[in-house]
Amino acid sequence: MAVAAGLSAALVLSAACFSQADWQQLQQHPSLLYVWSPRMVLSALHAHEVQAEAAALGLRWVAVHDHRLPTQEVAQALQHLPPEARSVLQHTRPLCERHSLLDLDAYRHFPTAWVAQQGRFHPSAMVSAMPTKWWRYGLQLRLSTFPSP
């Protein structure tokens, strides 16, 4: 585990990346995978609002970040976030370098998020910072239009 100097014990970043196996396991539960970057500030500052909308709809929240960034940079960004944003991002893990979500352009913009359930994920990712009501609408839409197996 990597820990940034001066970072509180509550903000220990995992060195283990979010793997393809983790993604397959996550899809077994109604979930929201939220891909963020400290270099796209709104993806960090508003994460707690997105998490609250996901929780209200019964979605498990999982935050992952851009694996190309140094752990120190992510840790420093977390340290400077407001407490409500830090609390939902503090268990972030880097997306693994060879993850299938990279083929789906997971880093096209931050945040990018996928709704997962029933062993698969909705094909339409949610992309970009947006007002909370649009996150709610987008999540509800994906849950109501989830493709049949």
PDB file of C-alpha atoms in Angstrom:
ATOM      1  CA  MET A   1       0.000   0.000   0.000  1.00  0.00           C
ATOM      2  CA  ALA A   2       1.254   3.436  -0.893  1.00  0.00           C
ATOM      3  CA  VAL A   3       0.682   6.297   1.503  1.00  0.00           C
ATOM      4  CA  ALA A   4       1.443   9.912   0.727  1.00  0.00           C
ATOM      5  CA  ALA A   5       3.572  11.797   3.232  1.00  0.00           C
ATOM      6  CA  GLY A   6       1.413  13.683   5.683  1.00  0.00           C
ATOM      7  CA  LEU A   7      -1.734  11.824   4.618  1.00  0.00           C
ATOM      8  CA  SER A   8      -4.009  10.760   7.424  1.00  0.00           C
ATOM      9  CA  ALA A   9      -4.379   7.079   8.196  1.00  0.00           C
ATOM     10  CA  ALA A  10      -7.949   7.209   6.852  1.00  0.00           C
ATOM     11  CA  LEU A  11      -6.637   8.007   3.372  1.00  0.00           C
ATOM     12  CA  VAL A  12      -4.457   5.028   2.570  1.00  0.00           C
ATOM     13  CA  LEU A  13      -4.527   4.359  -1.141  1.00  0.00           C
ATOM     14  CA  SER A  14      -4.539   0.820  -2.419  1.00  0.00           C
ATOM     15  CA  ALA A  15      -1.704  -0.115  -4.720  1.00  0.00           C
ATOM     16  CA  ALA A  16      -3.830  -2.971  -6.097  1.00  0.00           C
ATOM     17  CA  CYS A  17      -5.512  -2.018  -9.322  1.00  0.00           C
ATOM     18  CA  PHE A  18      -9.177  -2.634 -10.124  1.00  0.00           C
ATOM     19  CA  SER A  19      -8.875  -5.747 -12.261  1.00  0.00           C
ATOM     20  CA  GLN A  20     -11.003  -7.482 -14.833  1.00  0.00           C
ATOM     21  CA  ALA A  21     -11.911 -10.045 -12.152  1.00  0.00           C
ATOM     22  CA  ASP A  22     -13.013  -7.216  -9.821  1.00  0.00           C
ATOM     23  CA  TRP A  23     -15.165  -5.817 -12.629  1.00  0.00           C
ATOM     24  CA  GLN A  24     -16.775  -9.205 -13.286  1.00  0.00           C
ATOM     25  CA  GLN A  25     -17.537  -9.625  -9.584  1.00  0.00           C
ATOM     26  CA  LEU A  26     -18.931  -6.078  -9.281  1.00  0.00           C
ATOM     27  CA  GLN A  27     -21.377  -6.723 -12.118  1.00  0.00           C
ATOM     28  CA  GLN A  28     -23.129  -9.353  -9.989  1.00  0.00           C
ATOM     29  CA  HIS A  29     -24.589  -6.568  -7.825  1.00  0.00           C
ATOM     30  CA  PRO A  30     -26.466  -3.392  -8.758  1.00  0.00           C
ATOM     31  CA  SER A  31     -23.499  -1.007  -8.867  1.00  0.00           C
ATOM     32  CA  LEU A  32     -22.103   2.200 -10.242  1.00  0.00           C
ATOM     33  CA  LEU A  33     -18.459   2.163 -11.320  1.00  0.00           C
ATOM     34  CA  TYR A  34     -17.233   5.773 -11.254  1.00  0.00           C
ATOM     35  CA  VAL A  35     -14.008   6.576 -13.126  1.00  0.00           C
ATOM     36  CA  TRP A  36     -12.502   9.887 -12.022  1.00  0.00           C
ATOM     37  CA  SER A  37      -9.280  11.871 -12.219  1.00  0.00           C
ATOM     38  CA  PRO A  38      -7.820  14.544  -9.950  1.00  0.00           C
ATOM     39  CA  ARG A  39      -6.869  16.361 -13.141  1.00  0.00           C
ATOM     40  CA  MET A  40     -10.568  16.807 -13.946  1.00  0.00           C
ATOM     41  CA  VAL A  41     -11.545  18.631 -10.783  1.00  0.00           C
ATOM     42  CA  LEU A  42     -15.321  18.395 -11.165  1.00  0.00           C
ATOM     43  CA  SER A  43     -15.113  14.603 -11.267  1.00  0.00           C
ATOM     44  CA  ALA A  44     -13.676  14.772  -7.741  1.00  0.00           C
ATOM     45  CA  LEU A  45     -15.579  17.705  -6.268  1.00  0.00           C
ATOM     46  CA  HIS A  46     -19.024  16.359  -7.162  1.00  0.00           C
ATOM     47  CA  ALA A  47     -18.388  12.652  -6.567  1.00  0.00           C
ATOM     48  CA  HIS A  48     -20.332  12.683  -3.303  1.00  0.00           C
ATOM     49  CA  GLU A  49     -23.430  13.985  -5.097  1.00  0.00           C
ATOM     50  CA  VAL A  50     -23.232  11.183  -7.653  1.00  0.00           C
ATOM     51  CA  GLN A  51     -22.663   8.634  -4.882  1.00  0.00           C
ATOM     52  CA  ALA A  52     -25.767   9.885  -3.038  1.00  0.00           C
ATOM     53  CA  GLU A  53     -27.885   9.486  -6.189  1.00  0.00           C
ATOM     54  CA  ALA A  54     -26.499   6.002  -6.779  1.00  0.00           C
ATOM     55  CA  ALA A  55     -27.163   4.996  -3.156  1.00  0.00           C
ATOM     56  CA  ALA A  56     -30.737   6.331  -3.342  1.00  0.00           C
ATOM     57  CA  LEU A  57     -31.317   3.970  -6.271  1.00  0.00           C
ATOM     58  CA  GLY A  58     -29.756   1.001  -4.464  1.00  0.00           C
ATOM     59  CA  LEU A  59     -26.487   1.017  -6.399  1.00  0.00           C
ATOM     60  CA  ARG A  60     -23.216   0.041  -4.767  1.00  0.00           C
ATOM     61  CA  TRP A  61     -20.593   2.774  -5.301  1.00  0.00           C
ATOM     62  CA  VAL A  62     -17.121   1.901  -6.548  1.00  0.00           C
ATOM     63  CA  ALA A  63     -14.649   4.649  -7.455  1.00  0.00           C
ATOM     64  CA  VAL A  64     -11.593   4.011  -9.606  1.00  0.00           C
ATOM     65  CA  HIS A  65      -9.108   6.476 -11.021  1.00  0.00           C
ATOM     66  CA  ASP A  66      -6.777   6.923 -13.974  1.00  0.00           C
ATOM     67  CA  HIS A  67      -3.948   4.404 -13.540  1.00  0.00           C
ATOM     68  CA  ARG A  68      -1.526   6.624 -15.453  1.00  0.00           C
ATOM     69  CA  LEU A  69      -1.310   9.111 -12.578  1.00  0.00           C
ATOM     70  CA  PRO A  70       1.248   8.799  -9.797  1.00  0.00           C
ATOM     71  CA  THR A  71      -0.205   7.562  -6.491  1.00  0.00           C
ATOM     72  CA  GLN A  72       1.267  10.647  -4.807  1.00  0.00           C
ATOM     73  CA  GLU A  73      -0.727  12.952  -7.081  1.00  0.00           C
ATOM     74  CA  VAL A  74      -3.995  11.141  -6.356  1.00  0.00           C
ATOM     75  CA  ALA A  75      -3.263  11.154  -2.614  1.00  0.00           C
ATOM     76  CA  GLN A  76      -2.494  14.880  -2.607  1.00  0.00           C
ATOM     77  CA  ALA A  77      -5.691  15.626  -4.511  1.00  0.00           C
ATOM     78  CA  LEU A  78      -7.727  13.603  -2.016  1.00  0.00           C
ATOM     79  CA  GLN A  79      -6.096  15.446   0.856  1.00  0.00           C
ATOM     80  CA  HIS A  80      -7.271  18.795  -0.545  1.00  0.00           C
ATOM     81  CA  LEU A  81     -10.857  17.790  -1.321  1.00  0.00           C
ATOM     82  CA  PRO A  82     -13.784  18.832   0.860  1.00  0.00           C
ATOM     83  CA  PRO A  83     -14.575  16.092   3.412  1.00  0.00           C
ATOM     84  CA  GLU A  84     -17.771  14.943   1.669  1.00  0.00           C
ATOM     85  CA  ALA A  85     -15.949  14.329  -1.635  1.00  0.00           C
ATOM     86  CA  ARG A  86     -12.921  12.791   0.065  1.00  0.00           C
ATOM     87  CA  SER A  87     -15.151  10.356   1.964  1.00  0.00           C
ATOM     88  CA  VAL A  88     -16.564   8.753  -1.206  1.00  0.00           C
ATOM     89  CA  LEU A  89     -13.230   8.671  -3.052  1.00  0.00           C
ATOM     90  CA  GLN A  90     -10.907   7.588  -0.238  1.00  0.00           C
ATOM     91  CA  HIS A  91     -11.051   3.896  -1.252  1.00  0.00           C
ATOM     92  CA  THR A  92     -10.327   4.622  -4.900  1.00  0.00           C
ATOM     93  CA  ARG A  93      -8.158   2.174  -6.805  1.00  0.00           C
ATOM     94  CA  PRO A  94      -6.407   2.638 -10.121  1.00  0.00           C
ATOM     95  CA  LEU A  95      -8.033   0.958 -13.094  1.00  0.00           C
ATOM     96  CA  CYS A  96      -5.695  -1.820 -14.250  1.00  0.00           C
ATOM     97  CA  GLU A  97      -3.547  -1.020 -17.252  1.00  0.00           C
ATOM     98  CA  ARG A  98      -5.041  -3.715 -19.491  1.00  0.00           C
ATOM     99  CA  HIS A  99      -8.669  -3.405 -18.375  1.00  0.00           C
ATOM    100  CA  SER A 100     -11.431  -4.020 -20.936  1.00  0.00           C
ATOM    101  CA  LEU A 101     -13.050  -0.708 -19.956  1.00  0.00           C
ATOM    102  CA  LEU A 102     -10.108   1.053 -21.590  1.00  0.00           C
ATOM    103  CA  ASP A 103     -11.291  -0.476 -24.876  1.00  0.00           C
ATOM    104  CA  LEU A 104     -14.636   1.217 -24.159  1.00  0.00           C
ATOM    105  CA  ASP A 105     -12.839   4.543 -23.762  1.00  0.00           C
ATOM    106  CA  ALA A 106     -13.070   4.768 -19.961  1.00  0.00           C
ATOM    107  CA  TYR A 107     -10.689   7.729 -20.007  1.00  0.00           C
ATOM    108  CA  ARG A 108     -12.506   9.719 -22.735  1.00  0.00           C
ATOM    109  CA  HIS A 109     -13.523  12.262 -20.106  1.00  0.00           C
ATOM    110  CA  PHE A 110     -13.889  12.333 -16.341  1.00  0.00           C
ATOM    111  CA  PRO A 111     -16.074  11.257 -14.799  1.00  0.00           C
ATOM    112  CA  THR A 112     -17.182   8.270 -16.836  1.00  0.00           C
ATOM    113  CA  ALA A 113     -19.508   5.821 -15.112  1.00  0.00           C
ATOM    114  CA  TRP A 114     -21.197   2.504 -15.827  1.00  0.00           C
ATOM    115  CA  VAL A 115     -24.267   0.962 -14.227  1.00  0.00           C
ATOM    116  CA  ALA A 116     -23.790  -2.759 -13.653  1.00  0.00           C
ATOM    117  CA  GLN A 117     -26.166  -5.502 -12.523  1.00  0.00           C
ATOM    118  CA  GLN A 118     -27.235  -9.063 -13.333  1.00  0.00           C
ATOM    119  CA  GLY A 119     -23.747 -10.056 -14.412  1.00  0.00           C
ATOM    120  CA  ARG A 120     -23.273  -7.311 -16.999  1.00  0.00           C
ATOM    121  CA  PHE A 121     -23.168  -3.537 -17.486  1.00  0.00           C
ATOM    122  CA  HIS A 122     -25.332  -1.060 -19.357  1.00  0.00           C
ATOM    123  CA  PRO A 123     -23.728  -0.334 -22.755  1.00  0.00           C
ATOM    124  CA  SER A 124     -24.229   3.424 -22.445  1.00  0.00           C
ATOM    125  CA  ALA A 125     -21.723   4.956 -20.075  1.00  0.00           C
ATOM    126  CA  MET A 126     -22.527   8.221 -18.361  1.00  0.00           C
ATOM    127  CA  VAL A 127     -19.881  10.760 -19.290  1.00  0.00           C
ATOM    128  CA  SER A 128     -19.058  14.209 -17.886  1.00  0.00           C
ATOM    129  CA  ALA A 129     -19.777  16.314 -14.860  1.00  0.00           C
ATOM    130  CA  MET A 130     -23.411  17.367 -14.788  1.00  0.00           C
ATOM    131  CA  PRO A 131     -26.050  18.657 -12.393  1.00  0.00           C
ATOM    132  CA  THR A 132     -27.259  16.132  -9.820  1.00  0.00           C
ATOM    133  CA  LYS A 133     -30.731  15.913 -11.371  1.00  0.00           C
ATOM    134  CA  TRP A 134     -29.161  14.749 -14.650  1.00  0.00           C
ATOM    135  CA  TRP A 135     -27.158  12.070 -12.856  1.00  0.00           C
ATOM    136  CA  ARG A 136     -30.407  10.882 -11.222  1.00  0.00           C
ATOM    137  CA  TYR A 137     -32.200  10.872 -14.566  1.00  0.00           C
ATOM    138  CA  GLY A 138     -29.336   9.075 -16.327  1.00  0.00           C
ATOM    139  CA  LEU A 139     -29.080   6.412 -13.641  1.00  0.00           C
ATOM    140  CA  GLN A 140     -32.847   5.862 -13.602  1.00  0.00           C
ATOM    141  CA  LEU A 141     -32.882   5.624 -17.384  1.00  0.00           C
ATOM    142  CA  ARG A 142     -30.112   3.035 -17.450  1.00  0.00           C
ATOM    143  CA  LEU A 143     -31.767   0.974 -14.732  1.00  0.00           C
ATOM    144  CA  SER A 144     -35.122   1.040 -16.548  1.00  0.00           C
ATOM    145  CA  THR A 145     -33.639   0.223 -19.960  1.00  0.00           C
ATOM    146  CA  PHE A 146     -31.155  -2.415 -18.899  1.00  0.00           C
ATOM    147  CA  PRO A 147     -30.711  -4.779 -21.856  1.00  0.00           C
ATOM    148  CA  SER A 148     -31.988  -8.330 -21.562  1.00  0.00           C
ATOM    149  CA  PRO A 149     -29.324 -11.043 -21.348  1.00  0.00           C
TER     150      PRO A 149
END
